[in-house]
Short mmCIF file of C-alpha atoms in Angstrom, two decimals:
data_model
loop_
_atom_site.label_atom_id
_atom_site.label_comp_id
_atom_site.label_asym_id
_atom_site.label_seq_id
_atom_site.Cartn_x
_atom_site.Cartn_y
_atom_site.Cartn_z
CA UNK A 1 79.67 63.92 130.83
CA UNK A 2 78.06 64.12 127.32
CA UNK A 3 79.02 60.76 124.98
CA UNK A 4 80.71 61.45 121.67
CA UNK A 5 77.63 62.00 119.58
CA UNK A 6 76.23 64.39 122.49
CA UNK A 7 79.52 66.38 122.03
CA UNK A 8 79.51 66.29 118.05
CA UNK A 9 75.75 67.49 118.70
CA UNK A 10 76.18 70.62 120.68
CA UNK A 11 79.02 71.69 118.42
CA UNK A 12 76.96 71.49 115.59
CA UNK A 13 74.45 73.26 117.63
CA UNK A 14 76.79 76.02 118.65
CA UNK A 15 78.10 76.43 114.94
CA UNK A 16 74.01 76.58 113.92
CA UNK A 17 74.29 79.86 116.42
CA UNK A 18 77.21 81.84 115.99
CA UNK A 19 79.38 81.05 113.03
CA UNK A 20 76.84 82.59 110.11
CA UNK A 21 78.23 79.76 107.77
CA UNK A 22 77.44 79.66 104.10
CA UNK A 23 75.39 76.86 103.82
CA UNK A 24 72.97 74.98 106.53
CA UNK A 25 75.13 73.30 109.42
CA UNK A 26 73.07 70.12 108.78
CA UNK A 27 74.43 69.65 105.38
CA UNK A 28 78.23 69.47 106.83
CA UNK A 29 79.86 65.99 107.57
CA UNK A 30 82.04 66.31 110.50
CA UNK A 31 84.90 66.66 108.40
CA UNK A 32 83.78 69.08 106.20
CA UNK A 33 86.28 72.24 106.10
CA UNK A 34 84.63 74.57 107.85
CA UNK A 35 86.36 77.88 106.47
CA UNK A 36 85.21 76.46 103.31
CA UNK A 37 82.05 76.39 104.05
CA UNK A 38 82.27 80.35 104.79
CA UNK A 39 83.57 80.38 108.34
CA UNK A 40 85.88 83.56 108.37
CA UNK A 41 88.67 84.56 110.95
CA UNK A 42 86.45 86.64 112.88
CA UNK A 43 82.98 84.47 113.47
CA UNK A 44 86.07 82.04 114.79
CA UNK A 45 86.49 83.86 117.59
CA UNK A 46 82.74 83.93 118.07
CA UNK A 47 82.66 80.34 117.52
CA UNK A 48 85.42 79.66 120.03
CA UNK A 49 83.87 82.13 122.99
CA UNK A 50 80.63 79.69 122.42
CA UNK A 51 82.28 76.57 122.03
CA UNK A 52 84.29 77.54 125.83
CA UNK A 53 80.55 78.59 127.29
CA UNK A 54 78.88 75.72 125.91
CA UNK A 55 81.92 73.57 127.43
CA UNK A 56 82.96 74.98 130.24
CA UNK A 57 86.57 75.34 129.14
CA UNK A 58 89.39 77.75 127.88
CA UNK A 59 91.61 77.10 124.42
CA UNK A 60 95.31 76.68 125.70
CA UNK A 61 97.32 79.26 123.57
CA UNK A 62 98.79 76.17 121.48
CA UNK A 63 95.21 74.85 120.09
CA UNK A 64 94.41 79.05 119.11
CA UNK A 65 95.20 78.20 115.61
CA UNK A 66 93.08 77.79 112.50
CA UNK A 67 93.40 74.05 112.41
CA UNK A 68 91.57 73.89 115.96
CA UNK A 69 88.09 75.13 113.98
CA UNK A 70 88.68 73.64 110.95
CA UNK A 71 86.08 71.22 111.02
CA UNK A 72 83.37 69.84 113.33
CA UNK A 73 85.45 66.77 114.32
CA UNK A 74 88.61 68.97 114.79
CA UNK A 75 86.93 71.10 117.43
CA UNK A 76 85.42 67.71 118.87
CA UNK A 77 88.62 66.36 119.33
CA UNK A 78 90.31 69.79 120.82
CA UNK A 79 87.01 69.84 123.16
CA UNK A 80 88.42 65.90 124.38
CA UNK A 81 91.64 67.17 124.80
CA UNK A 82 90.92 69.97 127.20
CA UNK A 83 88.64 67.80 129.11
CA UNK A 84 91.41 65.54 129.68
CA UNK B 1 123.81 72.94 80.85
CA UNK B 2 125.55 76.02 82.19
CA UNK B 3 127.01 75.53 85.70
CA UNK B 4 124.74 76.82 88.30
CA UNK B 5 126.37 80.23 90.11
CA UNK B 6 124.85 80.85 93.22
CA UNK B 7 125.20 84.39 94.59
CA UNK B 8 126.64 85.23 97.69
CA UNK B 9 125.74 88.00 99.77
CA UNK B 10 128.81 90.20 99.19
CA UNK B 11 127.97 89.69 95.35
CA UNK B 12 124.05 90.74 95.88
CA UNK B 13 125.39 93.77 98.26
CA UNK B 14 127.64 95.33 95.67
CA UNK B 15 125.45 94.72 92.68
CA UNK B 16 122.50 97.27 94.45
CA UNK B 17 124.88 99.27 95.62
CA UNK B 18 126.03 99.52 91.60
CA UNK B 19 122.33 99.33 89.94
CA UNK B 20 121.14 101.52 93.01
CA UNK B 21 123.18 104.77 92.64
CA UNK B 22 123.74 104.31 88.70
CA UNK B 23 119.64 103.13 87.67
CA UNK B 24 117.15 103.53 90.37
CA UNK B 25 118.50 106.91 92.09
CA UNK B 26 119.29 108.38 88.61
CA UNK B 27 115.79 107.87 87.86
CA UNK B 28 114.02 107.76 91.13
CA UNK B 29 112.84 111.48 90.63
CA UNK B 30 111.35 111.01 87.14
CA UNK B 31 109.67 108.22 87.75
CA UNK B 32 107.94 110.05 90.41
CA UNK B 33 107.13 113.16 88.89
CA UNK B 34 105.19 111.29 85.41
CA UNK B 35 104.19 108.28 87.64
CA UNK B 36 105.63 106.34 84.86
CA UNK B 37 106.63 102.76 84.99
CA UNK B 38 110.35 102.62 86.35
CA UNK B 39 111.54 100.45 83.69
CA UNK B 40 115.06 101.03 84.04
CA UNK B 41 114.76 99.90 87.20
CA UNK B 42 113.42 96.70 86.63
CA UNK B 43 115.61 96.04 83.68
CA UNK B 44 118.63 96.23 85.66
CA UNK B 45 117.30 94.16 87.94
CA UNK B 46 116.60 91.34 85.86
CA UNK B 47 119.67 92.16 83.88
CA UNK B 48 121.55 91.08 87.26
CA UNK B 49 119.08 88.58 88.13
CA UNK B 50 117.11 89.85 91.11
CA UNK B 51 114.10 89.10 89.60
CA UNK B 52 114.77 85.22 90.20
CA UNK B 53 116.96 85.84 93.31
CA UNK B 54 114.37 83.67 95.37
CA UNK B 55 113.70 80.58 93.11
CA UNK B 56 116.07 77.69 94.06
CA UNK B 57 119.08 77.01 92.49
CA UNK B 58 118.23 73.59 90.98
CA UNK B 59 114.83 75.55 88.69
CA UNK B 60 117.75 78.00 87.33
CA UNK B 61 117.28 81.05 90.64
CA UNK B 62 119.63 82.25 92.60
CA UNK B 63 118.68 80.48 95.62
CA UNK B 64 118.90 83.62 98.14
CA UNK B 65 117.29 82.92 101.88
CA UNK B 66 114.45 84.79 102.84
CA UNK B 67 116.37 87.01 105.15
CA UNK B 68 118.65 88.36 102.00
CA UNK B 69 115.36 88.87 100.02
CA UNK B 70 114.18 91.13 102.87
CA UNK B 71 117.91 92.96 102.94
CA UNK B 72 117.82 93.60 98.52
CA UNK B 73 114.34 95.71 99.56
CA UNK B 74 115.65 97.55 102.10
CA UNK B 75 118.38 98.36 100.30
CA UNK B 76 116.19 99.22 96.46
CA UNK B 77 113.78 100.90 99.28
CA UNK B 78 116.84 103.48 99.62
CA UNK B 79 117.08 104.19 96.20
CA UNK B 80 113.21 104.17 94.94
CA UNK B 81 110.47 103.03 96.52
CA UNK B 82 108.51 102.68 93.99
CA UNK B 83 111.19 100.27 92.52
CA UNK B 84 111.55 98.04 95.67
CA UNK B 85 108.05 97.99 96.17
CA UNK B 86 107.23 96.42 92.79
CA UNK B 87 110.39 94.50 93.84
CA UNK B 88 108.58 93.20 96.66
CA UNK B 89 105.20 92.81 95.26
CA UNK B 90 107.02 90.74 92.59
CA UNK B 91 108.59 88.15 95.05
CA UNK B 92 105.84 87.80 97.46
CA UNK B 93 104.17 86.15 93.94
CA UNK B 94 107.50 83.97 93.64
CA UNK B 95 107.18 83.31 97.24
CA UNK B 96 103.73 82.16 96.95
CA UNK B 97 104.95 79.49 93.88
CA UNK B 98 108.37 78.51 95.43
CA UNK B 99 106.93 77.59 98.88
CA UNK B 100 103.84 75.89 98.06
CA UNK B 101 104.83 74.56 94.42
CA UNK B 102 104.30 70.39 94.53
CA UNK B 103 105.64 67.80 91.70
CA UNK B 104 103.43 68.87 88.72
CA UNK B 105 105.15 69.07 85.71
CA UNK B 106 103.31 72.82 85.14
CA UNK B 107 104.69 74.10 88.26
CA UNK B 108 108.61 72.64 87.66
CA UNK B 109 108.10 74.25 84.24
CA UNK B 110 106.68 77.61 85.73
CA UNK B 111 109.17 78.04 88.13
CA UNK B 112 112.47 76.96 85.67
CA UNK B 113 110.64 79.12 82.92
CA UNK B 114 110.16 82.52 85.45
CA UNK B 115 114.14 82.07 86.07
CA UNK B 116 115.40 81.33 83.05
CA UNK B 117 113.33 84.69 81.33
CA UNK B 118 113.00 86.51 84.72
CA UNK B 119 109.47 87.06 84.30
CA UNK B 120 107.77 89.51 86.24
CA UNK B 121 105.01 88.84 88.43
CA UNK B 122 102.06 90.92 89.61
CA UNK B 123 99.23 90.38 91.68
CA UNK B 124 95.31 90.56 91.91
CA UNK B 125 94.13 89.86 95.10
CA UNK B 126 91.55 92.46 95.95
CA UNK B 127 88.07 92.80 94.72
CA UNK B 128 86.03 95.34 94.10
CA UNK B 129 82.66 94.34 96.95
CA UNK B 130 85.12 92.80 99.16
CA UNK B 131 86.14 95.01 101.00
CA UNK B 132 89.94 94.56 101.00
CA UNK B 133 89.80 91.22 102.16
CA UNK B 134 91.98 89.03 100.32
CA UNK B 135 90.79 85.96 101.78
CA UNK B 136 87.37 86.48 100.25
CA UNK B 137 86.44 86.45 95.98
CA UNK B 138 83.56 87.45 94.51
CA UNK B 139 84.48 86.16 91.06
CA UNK B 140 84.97 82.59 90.58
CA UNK B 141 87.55 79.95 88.10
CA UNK B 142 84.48 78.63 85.76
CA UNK B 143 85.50 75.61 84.27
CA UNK B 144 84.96 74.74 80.25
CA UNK B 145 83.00 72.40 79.38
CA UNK B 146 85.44 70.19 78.49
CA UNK B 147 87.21 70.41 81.75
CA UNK B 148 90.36 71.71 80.30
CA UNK B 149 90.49 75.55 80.63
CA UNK B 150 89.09 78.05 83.69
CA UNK B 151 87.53 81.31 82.62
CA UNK B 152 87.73 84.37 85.20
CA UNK B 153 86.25 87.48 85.13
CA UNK B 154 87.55 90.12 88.18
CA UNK B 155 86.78 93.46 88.64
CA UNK B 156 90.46 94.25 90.31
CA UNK B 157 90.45 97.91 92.26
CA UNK B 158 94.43 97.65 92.08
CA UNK B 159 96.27 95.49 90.09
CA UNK B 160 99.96 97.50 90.40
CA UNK B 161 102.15 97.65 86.83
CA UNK B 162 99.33 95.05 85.58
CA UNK B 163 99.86 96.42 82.19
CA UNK B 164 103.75 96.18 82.71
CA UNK B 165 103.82 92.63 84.16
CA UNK B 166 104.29 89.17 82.14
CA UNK B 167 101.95 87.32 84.12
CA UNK B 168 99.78 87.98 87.23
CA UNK B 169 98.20 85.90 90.04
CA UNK B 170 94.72 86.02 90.70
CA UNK B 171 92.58 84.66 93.25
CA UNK B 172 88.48 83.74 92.60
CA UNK B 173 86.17 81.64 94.36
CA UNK B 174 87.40 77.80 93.36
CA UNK B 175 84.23 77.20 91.69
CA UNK B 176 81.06 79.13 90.62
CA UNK B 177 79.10 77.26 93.60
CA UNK B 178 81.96 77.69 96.01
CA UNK B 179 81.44 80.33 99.23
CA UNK B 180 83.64 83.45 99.14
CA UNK B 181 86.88 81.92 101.34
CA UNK B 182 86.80 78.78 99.45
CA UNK B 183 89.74 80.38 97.21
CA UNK B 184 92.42 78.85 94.72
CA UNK B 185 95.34 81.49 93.31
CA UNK B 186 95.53 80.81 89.45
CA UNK B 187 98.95 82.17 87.19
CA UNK B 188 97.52 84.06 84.26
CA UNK B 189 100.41 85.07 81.47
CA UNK B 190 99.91 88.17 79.43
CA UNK B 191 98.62 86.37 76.28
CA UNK B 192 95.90 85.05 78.57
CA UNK B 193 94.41 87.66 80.11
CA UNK B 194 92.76 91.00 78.78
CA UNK B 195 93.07 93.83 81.02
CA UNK B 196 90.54 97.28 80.69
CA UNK B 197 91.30 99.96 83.25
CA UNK B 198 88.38 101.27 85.24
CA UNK B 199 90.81 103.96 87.31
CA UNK B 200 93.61 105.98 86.98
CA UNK B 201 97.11 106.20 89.23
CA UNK B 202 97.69 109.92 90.32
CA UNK B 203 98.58 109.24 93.79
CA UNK B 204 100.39 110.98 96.77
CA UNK B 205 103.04 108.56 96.58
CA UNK B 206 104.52 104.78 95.30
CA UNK B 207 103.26 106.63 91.65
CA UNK B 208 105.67 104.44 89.50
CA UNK B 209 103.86 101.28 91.08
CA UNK B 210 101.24 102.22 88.43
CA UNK B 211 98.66 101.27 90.66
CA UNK B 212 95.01 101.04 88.03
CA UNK B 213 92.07 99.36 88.79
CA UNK B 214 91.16 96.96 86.51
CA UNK B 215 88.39 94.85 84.56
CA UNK B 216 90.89 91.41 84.19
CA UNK B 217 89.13 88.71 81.78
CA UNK B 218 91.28 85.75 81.70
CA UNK B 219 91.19 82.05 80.17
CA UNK B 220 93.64 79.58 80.76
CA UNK B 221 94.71 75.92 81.19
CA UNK B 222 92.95 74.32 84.46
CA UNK B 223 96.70 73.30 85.01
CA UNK B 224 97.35 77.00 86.03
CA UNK B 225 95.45 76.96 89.22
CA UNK B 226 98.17 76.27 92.21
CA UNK B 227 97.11 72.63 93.73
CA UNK B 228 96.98 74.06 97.73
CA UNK B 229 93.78 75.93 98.84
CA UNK B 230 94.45 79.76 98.75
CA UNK B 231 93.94 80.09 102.53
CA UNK B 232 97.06 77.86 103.00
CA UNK B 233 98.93 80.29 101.06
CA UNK B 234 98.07 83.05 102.22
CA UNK B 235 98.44 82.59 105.70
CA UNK B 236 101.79 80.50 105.14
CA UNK B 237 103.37 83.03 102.53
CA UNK B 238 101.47 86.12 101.38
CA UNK B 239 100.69 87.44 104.35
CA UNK B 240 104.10 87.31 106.26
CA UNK B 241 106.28 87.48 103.49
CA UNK B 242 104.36 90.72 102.36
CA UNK B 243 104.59 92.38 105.71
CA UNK B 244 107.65 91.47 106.23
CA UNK B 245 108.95 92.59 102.23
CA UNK B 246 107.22 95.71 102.37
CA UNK B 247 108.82 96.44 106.30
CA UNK B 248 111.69 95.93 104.73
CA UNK B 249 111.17 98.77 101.95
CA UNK B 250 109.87 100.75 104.16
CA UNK B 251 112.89 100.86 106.49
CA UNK B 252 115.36 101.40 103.73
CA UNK B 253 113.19 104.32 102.81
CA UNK B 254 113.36 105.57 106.65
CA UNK B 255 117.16 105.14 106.36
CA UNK B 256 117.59 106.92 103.66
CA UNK B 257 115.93 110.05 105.21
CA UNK B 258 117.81 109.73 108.29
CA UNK B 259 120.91 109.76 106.27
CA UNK B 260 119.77 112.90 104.45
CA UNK B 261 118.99 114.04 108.27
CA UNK B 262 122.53 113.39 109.19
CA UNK B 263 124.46 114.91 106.13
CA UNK B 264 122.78 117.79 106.45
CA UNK B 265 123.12 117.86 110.07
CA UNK B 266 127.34 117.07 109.55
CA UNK B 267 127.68 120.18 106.89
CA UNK B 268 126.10 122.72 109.22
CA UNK B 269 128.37 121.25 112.28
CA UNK B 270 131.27 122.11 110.15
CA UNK B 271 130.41 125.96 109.68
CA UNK B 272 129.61 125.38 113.88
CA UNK B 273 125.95 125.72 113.39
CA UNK B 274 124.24 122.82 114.93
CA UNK B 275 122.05 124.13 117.68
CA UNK B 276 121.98 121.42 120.60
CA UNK B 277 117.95 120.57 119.84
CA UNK B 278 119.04 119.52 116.17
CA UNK B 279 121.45 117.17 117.88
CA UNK B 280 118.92 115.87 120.31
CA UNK B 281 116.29 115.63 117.65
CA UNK B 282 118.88 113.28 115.61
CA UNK B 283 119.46 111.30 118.78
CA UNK B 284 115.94 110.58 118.56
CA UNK B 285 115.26 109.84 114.97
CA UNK B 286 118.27 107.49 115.30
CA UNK B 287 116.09 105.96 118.68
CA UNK B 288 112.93 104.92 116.34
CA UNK B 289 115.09 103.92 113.25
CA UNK B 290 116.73 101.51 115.74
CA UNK B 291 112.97 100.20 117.12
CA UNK B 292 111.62 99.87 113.98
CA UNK B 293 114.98 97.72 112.42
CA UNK B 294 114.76 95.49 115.63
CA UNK B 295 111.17 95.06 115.40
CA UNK B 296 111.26 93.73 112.05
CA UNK B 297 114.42 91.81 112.10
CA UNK B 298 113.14 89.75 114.88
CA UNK B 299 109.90 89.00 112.91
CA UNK B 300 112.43 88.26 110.09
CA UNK B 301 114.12 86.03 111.68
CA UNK B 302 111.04 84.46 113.12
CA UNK B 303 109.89 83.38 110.00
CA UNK B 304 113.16 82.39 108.73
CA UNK B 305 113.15 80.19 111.36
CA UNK B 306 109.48 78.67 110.26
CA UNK B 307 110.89 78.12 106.35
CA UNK B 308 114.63 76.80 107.49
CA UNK B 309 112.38 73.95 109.56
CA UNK B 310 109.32 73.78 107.72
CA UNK B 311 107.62 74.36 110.08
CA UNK B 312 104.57 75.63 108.67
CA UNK B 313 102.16 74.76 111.34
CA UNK B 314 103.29 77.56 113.08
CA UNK B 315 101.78 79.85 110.34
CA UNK B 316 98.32 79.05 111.49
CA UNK B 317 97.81 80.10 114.78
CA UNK B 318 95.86 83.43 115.31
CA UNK B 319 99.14 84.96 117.25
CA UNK B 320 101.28 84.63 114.56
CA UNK B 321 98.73 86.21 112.36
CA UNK B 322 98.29 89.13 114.51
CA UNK B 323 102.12 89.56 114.91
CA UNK B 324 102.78 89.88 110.99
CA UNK B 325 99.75 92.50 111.41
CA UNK B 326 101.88 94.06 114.02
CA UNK B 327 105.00 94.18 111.81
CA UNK B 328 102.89 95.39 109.13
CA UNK B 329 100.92 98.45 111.52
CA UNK B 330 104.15 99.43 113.31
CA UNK B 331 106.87 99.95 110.70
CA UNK B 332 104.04 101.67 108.41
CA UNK B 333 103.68 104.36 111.11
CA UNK B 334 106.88 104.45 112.09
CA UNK B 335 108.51 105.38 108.41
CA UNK B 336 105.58 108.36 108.14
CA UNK B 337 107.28 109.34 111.65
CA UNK B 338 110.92 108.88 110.89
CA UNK B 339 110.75 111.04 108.00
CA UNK B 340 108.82 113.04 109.22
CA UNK B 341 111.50 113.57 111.85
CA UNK B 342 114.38 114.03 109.36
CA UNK B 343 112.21 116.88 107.41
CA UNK B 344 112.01 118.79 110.79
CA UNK B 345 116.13 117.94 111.09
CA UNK B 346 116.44 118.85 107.72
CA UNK B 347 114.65 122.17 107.95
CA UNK B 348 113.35 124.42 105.01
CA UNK B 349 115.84 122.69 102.68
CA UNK B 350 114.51 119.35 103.22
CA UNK B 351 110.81 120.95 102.28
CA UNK B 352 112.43 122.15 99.03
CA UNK B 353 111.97 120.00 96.01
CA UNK B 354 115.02 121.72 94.46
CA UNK B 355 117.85 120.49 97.24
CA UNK B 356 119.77 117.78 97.55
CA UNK B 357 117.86 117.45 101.29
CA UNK B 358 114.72 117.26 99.58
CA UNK B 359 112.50 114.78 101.57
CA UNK B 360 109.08 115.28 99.73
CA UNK B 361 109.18 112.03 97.63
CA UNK B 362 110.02 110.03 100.88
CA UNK B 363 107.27 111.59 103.10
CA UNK B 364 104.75 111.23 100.04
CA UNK B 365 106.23 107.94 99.79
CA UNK B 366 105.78 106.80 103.46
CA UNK B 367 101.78 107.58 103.58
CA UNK B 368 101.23 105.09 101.36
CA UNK B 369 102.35 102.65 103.73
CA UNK B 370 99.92 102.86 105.89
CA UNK B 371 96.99 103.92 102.97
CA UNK B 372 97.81 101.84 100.48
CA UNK B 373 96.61 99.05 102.49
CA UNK B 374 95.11 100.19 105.23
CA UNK B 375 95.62 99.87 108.63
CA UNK B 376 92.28 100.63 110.08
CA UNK B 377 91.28 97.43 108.37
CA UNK B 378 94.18 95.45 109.52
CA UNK B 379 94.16 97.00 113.15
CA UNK B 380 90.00 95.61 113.29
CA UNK B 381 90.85 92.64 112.30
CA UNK B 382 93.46 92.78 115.23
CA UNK B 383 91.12 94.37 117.43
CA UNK B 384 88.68 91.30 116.90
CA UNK B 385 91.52 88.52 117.21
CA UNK B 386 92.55 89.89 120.53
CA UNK B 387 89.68 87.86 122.62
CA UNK B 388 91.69 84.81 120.98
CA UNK B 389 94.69 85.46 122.59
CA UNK B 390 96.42 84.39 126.12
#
């Protein structure tokens, strides 16, 4: 089981790969808006298909909503709350 | 202060019944033919306050539900499309500023000014490079140096009766550093805005939308931007309440040709000369006019449901974005097929411009449902979302 900066890591890894952002993941604090920062409706589902690889995990139907992706600590925190 | 008279919907029925038969039929024709403005139309309806039907009572509106908005297009959507869609295209704009407006003093003023003059609303959403996507801008609000005003400059491929409207919202890129989804939606009034057409508006159908391109250059007070991010609005209000607006239309428009279907089916089965297929073909118009009203009413009520609770939350997940697409996909297809059915009822007088059957205007009509935006793009964007559902 990763610790929380292990987690925070990989997602910002995962982003790096498949959400084509705007700008360079490494400028984004965690709570930086993400869809501000160019992520569009579409590279979410991209993001989300990675984000269940990297995790080993499925999105319930209730967390398949925009707030789920809406920033690196949002999809941290949705990533706890499946593994729970 | 005058007292406050809030309409009912017996009230709202009989006045479009009244301004429907005696303004918007009597001129539904013309307006088509010069694809010319339908200004009677739109007088009338601001003479009997339509225009502000949707802003609450206490800023000076009528305070109408969202489910009685929908019911005034479907019924204007009977009389002229073109009419009910600028209807339409004008609240979705007042739905964008009456759901999301906060406590500034700019937006109480907005909203009790729009009521009290009944100022129409258009809209400038698209961009020429993007696509069709309104949640992306090209263009950005530059601020003045002195931090006061915001300066836009918007090539628009459709900005529909721009030249016609008293104000029009517009969305850009927040800032000039700002990535393309990083939106705000900013009111520009006529005195503030300089419009230069780069096309024309000869179209199949909807031709008294007045549907130009244009090159929009507006200035105005930093106090015009609305406070919420764009995405919030759109996904909360533009996007349902446009779907399920235009629906709306859109099924008044199918009922209307069903009706025409049906009278002209009842005067032939008084000289005995209905031949059993004509009945069975009615039977089955009457089958898809019935799944397209259910479809939509349930989506109505749906999010009718969302504003009486506020629950806007629900706005944000992907399947209630794909079901307004639905909504949108299925009754656009459906009117092209519903009157499409009642020409085939109607027979060679329905193809005839120069009958009271004549269906041309509604089938011309009911392609720009699906074309005017189109589904291709909204059915990919569908397509994508489906490996994020359950």
């Amino acid at each position: 089981m990763q610790d929380k900066d292990d987690l925070v890591e990989a997602i910002r890894q995962t982003l790096a790969e498949c959400a084509q952002l705007a700008v360079d993941v490494t400028t984004l604090a965690d709570t930086d808006d993400l869809y501000d920062a160019g992520l569009t409706s579409l590279n979410t589902v991209n993001l989300m298909l990675a984000v269940e690889d990297c995790f080993d995990c499925e999105f319930p139907e209730e967390m398949l909503a925009r707030e789920t992706f809406q920033s690196i600590h949002a999809i941290a925190e949705a990533v706890r709350t499946m593994r729970t | 202060m005058k007292p406050e008279i809030v309409a009912t919907a017996p009230t709202i029925d009989s006045i479009i019944d009244r301004i429907g038969n005696e303004v918007l039929a009597v001129h539904a024709a013309d307006v088509d033919q010069k694809a010319r403005f339908p200004a009677e139309a739109i007088a009338a309806m601001r003479e009997n306050g339509l225009l502000r039907a949707y802003i609450p009572v206490s800023y000076g509106g009528l305070g109408v539900d969202f489910r009685t908005l929908t019911t005034i297009s479907e019924k204007l959507g009977g009389f002229c499309a073109s009419s009910a869609m600028i209807f339409a295209m004008h609240q979705i704009q007042i739905a964008c500023l009456v759901h999301h407006a906060g406590s500034t003093v700019y937006e109480t003023d907005l909203l009790k000014r729009i009521a009290a003059k009944q100022l129409l609303l258009a809209s400038a959403t698209t961009e020429m490079g993007t696509g069709g996507d309104l949640g992306t801008s090209i263009c950005a609000a530059n601020l003045s140096e002195d931090g006061r005003r915001v300066r836009i400059d918007k090539m628009a491929p459709v900005i529909s009766y721009g030249c016609q409207a008293d104000a029009i919202m517009v969305t850009a890129r927040s800032h000039p550093q700002a990535t393309g989804n990083d939106q705000v939606h900013v009111l520009v009034e006529k005195d503030e805005v300089s419009l230069d057409p780069v096309s024309t508006w000869d179209s199949l159908g909807f031709r008294g939308t007045c549907s130009l391109g244009y090159h929009l250059v507006a200035d105005v007070p930093k106090e015009h931007l609305q406070p919420v991010p764009f995405s919030q609005i759109l996904s909360q209000t533009m996007q349902p309440v446009a779907h399920l607006l235009w629906g709306s239309l859109w099924l008044g428009l199918a009922q209307d040709a069903a009706s025409i279907a049906r009278r002209a089916v009842r005067a032939s089965a008084r000289k005995g000369e209905v031949p059993p297929t004509t009945q069975l073909r009615l039977a089955e118009l009457d089958e898809a006019l019935f799944k397209m009203r259910s479809t939509l009413h349930d989506a109505i009520h749906r999010y009718q449901h969302i504003i009486d609770n506020r629950s806007w939350h629900k706005t944000t997940a992907f399947s209630f974005g794909i079901a307004m697409n639905n909504i949108k996909l299925i009754c656009s297809e459906a009117v092209v097929d519903i009157v499409g059915k009642a020409l085939m009822i109607a027979g060679i007088n329905g193809y005839r411009n120069d009958h009271e059957s004549a269906l041309g205007r509604h089938l011309r009509d009911a392609y720009g449902a699906m074309l005017m935006v189109n589904n291709d793009r909204i059915r990919s964007h569908n397509a994508a979302m489906q490996l994020a559902q359950r």
